[in-house]
PDB file of C-alpha atoms in Angstrom:
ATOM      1  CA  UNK A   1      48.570  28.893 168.416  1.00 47.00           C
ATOM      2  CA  UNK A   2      47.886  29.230 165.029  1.00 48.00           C
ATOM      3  CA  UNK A   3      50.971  29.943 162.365  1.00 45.00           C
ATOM      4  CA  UNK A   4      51.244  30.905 158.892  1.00 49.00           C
ATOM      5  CA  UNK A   5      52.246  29.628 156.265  1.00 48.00           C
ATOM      6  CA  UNK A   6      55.872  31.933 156.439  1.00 47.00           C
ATOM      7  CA  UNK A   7      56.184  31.236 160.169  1.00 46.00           C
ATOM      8  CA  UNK A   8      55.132  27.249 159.802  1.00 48.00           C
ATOM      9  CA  UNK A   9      58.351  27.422 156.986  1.00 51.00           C
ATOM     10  CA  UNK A  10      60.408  29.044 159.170  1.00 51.00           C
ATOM     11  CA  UNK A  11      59.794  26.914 161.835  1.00 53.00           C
ATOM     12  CA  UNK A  12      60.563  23.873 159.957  1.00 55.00           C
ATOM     13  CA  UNK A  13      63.516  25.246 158.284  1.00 54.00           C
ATOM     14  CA  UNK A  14      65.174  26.374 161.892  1.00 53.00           C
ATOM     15  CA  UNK A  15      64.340  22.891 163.307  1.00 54.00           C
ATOM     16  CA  UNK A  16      65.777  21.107 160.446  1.00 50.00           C
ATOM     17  CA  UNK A  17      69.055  23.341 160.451  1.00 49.00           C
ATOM     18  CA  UNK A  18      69.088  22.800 164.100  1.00 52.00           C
ATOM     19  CA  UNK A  19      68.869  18.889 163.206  1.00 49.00           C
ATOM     20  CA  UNK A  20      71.394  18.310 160.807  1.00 48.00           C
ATOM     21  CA  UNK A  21      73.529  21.530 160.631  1.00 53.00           C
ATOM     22  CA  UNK A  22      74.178  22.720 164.077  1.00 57.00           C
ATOM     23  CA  UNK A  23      73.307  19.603 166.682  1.00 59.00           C
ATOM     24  CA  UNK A  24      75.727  17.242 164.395  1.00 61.00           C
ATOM     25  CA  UNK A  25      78.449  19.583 164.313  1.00 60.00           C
ATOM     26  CA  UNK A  26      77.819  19.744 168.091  1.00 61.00           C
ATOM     27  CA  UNK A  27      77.807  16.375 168.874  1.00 66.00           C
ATOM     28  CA  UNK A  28      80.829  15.602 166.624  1.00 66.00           C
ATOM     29  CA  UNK A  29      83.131  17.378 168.687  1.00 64.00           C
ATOM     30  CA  UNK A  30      81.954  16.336 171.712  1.00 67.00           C
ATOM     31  CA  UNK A  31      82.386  12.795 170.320  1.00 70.00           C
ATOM     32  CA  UNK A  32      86.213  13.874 169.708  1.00 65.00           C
ATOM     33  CA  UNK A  33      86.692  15.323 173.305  1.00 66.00           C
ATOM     34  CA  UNK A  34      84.946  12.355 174.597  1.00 69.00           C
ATOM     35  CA  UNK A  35      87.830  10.304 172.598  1.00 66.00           C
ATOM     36  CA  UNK A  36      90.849  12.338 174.072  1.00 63.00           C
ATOM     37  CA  UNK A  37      92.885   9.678 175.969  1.00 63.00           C
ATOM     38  CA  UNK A  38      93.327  11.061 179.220  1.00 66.00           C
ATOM     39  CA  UNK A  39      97.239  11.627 179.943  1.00 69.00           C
ATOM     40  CA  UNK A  40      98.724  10.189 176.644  1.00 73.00           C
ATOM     41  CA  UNK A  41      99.689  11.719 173.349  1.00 76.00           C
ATOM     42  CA  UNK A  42      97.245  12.152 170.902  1.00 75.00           C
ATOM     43  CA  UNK A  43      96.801  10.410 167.374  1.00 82.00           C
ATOM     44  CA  UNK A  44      97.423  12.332 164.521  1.00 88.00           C
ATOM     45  CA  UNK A  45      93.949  11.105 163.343  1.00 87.00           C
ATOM     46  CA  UNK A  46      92.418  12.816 166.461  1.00 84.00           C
ATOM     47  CA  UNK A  47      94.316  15.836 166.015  1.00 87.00           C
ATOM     48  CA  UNK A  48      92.776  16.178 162.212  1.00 91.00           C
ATOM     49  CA  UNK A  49      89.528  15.475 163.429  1.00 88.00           C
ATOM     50  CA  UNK A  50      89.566  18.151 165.978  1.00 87.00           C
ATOM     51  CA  UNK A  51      90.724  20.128 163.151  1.00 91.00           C
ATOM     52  CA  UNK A  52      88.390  19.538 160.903  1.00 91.00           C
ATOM     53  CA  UNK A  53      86.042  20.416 163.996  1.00 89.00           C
ATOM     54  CA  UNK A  54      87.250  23.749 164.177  1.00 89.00           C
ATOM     55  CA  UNK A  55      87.682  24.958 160.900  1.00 91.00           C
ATOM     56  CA  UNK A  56      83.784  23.985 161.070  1.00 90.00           C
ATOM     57  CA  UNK A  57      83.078  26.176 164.321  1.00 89.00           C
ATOM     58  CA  UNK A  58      85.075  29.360 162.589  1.00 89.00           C
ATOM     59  CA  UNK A  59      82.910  29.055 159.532  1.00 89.00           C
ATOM     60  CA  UNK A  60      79.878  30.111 162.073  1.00 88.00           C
ATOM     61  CA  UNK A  61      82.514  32.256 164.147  1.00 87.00           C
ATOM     62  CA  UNK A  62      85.098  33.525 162.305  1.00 87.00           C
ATOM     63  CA  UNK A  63      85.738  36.379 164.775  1.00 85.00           C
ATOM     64  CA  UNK A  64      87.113  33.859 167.393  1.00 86.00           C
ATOM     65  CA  UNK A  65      90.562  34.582 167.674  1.00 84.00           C
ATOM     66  CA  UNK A  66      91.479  32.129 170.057  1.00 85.00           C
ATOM     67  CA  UNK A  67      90.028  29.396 168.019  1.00 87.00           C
ATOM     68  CA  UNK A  68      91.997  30.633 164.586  1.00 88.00           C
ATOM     69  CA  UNK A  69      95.439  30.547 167.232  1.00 86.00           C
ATOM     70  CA  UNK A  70      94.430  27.029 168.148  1.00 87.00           C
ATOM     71  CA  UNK A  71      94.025  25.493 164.586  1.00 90.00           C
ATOM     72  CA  UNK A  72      97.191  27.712 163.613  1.00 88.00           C
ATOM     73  CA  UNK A  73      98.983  25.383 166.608  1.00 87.00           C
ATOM     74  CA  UNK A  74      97.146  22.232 165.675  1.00 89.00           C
ATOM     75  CA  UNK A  75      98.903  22.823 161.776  1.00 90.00           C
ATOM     76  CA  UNK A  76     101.661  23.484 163.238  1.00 87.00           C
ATOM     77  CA  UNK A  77     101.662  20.012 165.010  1.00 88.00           C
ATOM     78  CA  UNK A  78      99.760  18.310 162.015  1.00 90.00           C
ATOM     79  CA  UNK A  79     103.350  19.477 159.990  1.00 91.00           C
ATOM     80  CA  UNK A  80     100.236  21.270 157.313  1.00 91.00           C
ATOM     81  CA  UNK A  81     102.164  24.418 156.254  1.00 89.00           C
ATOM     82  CA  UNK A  82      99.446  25.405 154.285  1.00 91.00           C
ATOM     83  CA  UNK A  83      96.723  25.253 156.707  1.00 90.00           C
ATOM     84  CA  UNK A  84      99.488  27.497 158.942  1.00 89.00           C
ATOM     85  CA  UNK A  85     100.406  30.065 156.378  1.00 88.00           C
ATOM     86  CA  UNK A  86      96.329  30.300 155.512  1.00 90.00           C
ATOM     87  CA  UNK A  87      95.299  30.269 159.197  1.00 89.00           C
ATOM     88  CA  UNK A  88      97.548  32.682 160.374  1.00 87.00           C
ATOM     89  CA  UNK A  89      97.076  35.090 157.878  1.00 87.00           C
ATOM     90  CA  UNK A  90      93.680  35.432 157.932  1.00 87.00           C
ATOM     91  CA  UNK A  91      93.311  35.511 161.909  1.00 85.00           C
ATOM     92  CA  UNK A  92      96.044  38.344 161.180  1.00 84.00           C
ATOM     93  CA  UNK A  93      93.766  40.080 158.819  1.00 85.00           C
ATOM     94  CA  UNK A  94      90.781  39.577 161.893  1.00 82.00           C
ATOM     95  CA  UNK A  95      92.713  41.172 164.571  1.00 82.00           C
ATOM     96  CA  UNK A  96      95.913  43.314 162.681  1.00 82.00           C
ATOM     97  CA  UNK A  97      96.506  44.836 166.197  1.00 84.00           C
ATOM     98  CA  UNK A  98      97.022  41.697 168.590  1.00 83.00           C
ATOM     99  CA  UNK A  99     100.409  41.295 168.942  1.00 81.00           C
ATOM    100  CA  UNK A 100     100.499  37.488 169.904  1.00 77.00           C
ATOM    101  CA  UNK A 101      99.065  36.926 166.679  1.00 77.00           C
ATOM    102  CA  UNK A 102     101.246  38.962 165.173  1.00 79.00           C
ATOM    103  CA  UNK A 103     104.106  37.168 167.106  1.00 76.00           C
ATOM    104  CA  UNK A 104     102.733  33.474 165.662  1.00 72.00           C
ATOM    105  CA  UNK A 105     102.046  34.584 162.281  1.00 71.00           C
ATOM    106  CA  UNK A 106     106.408  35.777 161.954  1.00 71.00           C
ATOM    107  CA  UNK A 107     107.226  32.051 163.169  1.00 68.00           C
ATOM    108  CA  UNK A 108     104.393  29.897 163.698  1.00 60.00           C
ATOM    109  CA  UNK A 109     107.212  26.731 164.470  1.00 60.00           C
ATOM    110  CA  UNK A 110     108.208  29.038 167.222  1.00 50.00           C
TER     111      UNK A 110
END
């Protein structure tokens, strides 16, 4: 198979994306399931980790609405009012119409 010059680029550039954009990203939060301890609390280190994690996976999904209710909770527990107020309102702004959203973003310490 013989590729141009255009598709050789592309190539690389997909397979280089794939190495160090999307594949890391991958494996780092399977590294921080992987560290969950099974049954006990967790850390507050693991917690911002996870975070971290999916503020990562809503900058290539930002239409997940489960994930921006989930790191709404996790600043919540993390006691990050600004992460809260910013989360919230913006997953309000994403869906205006779901109500449990809606609900979270009037008292997210509910």
């Amino acid at each position: 198979m013989c590729l141009s010059r255009g598709g050789l680029l592309l190539a690389v550039a997909l397979g280089m994306h794939g190495l160090t954009g999307g594949a890391s990203q991958v494996l780092r939060r399977r590294q921080t399931v992987n560290e969950f301890p099974q049954g006990q609390p967790l850390s507050t280190e693991v917690l911002s980790r996870f975070a971290v994690d999916l503020r990562a996976e809503l900058q290539q999904h930002p239409e997940d609405k489960q994930n921006w209710l989930i790191l709404g909770r996790l600043g919540v527990v993390l006691d990050n009012i600004d992460m809260v107020t910013q989360v919230f309102a913006k997953a309000r702004r994403q869906a205006p119409e779901d109500d449990a959203i809606a609900l979270l973003s009037a008292d997210p310490f509910f």
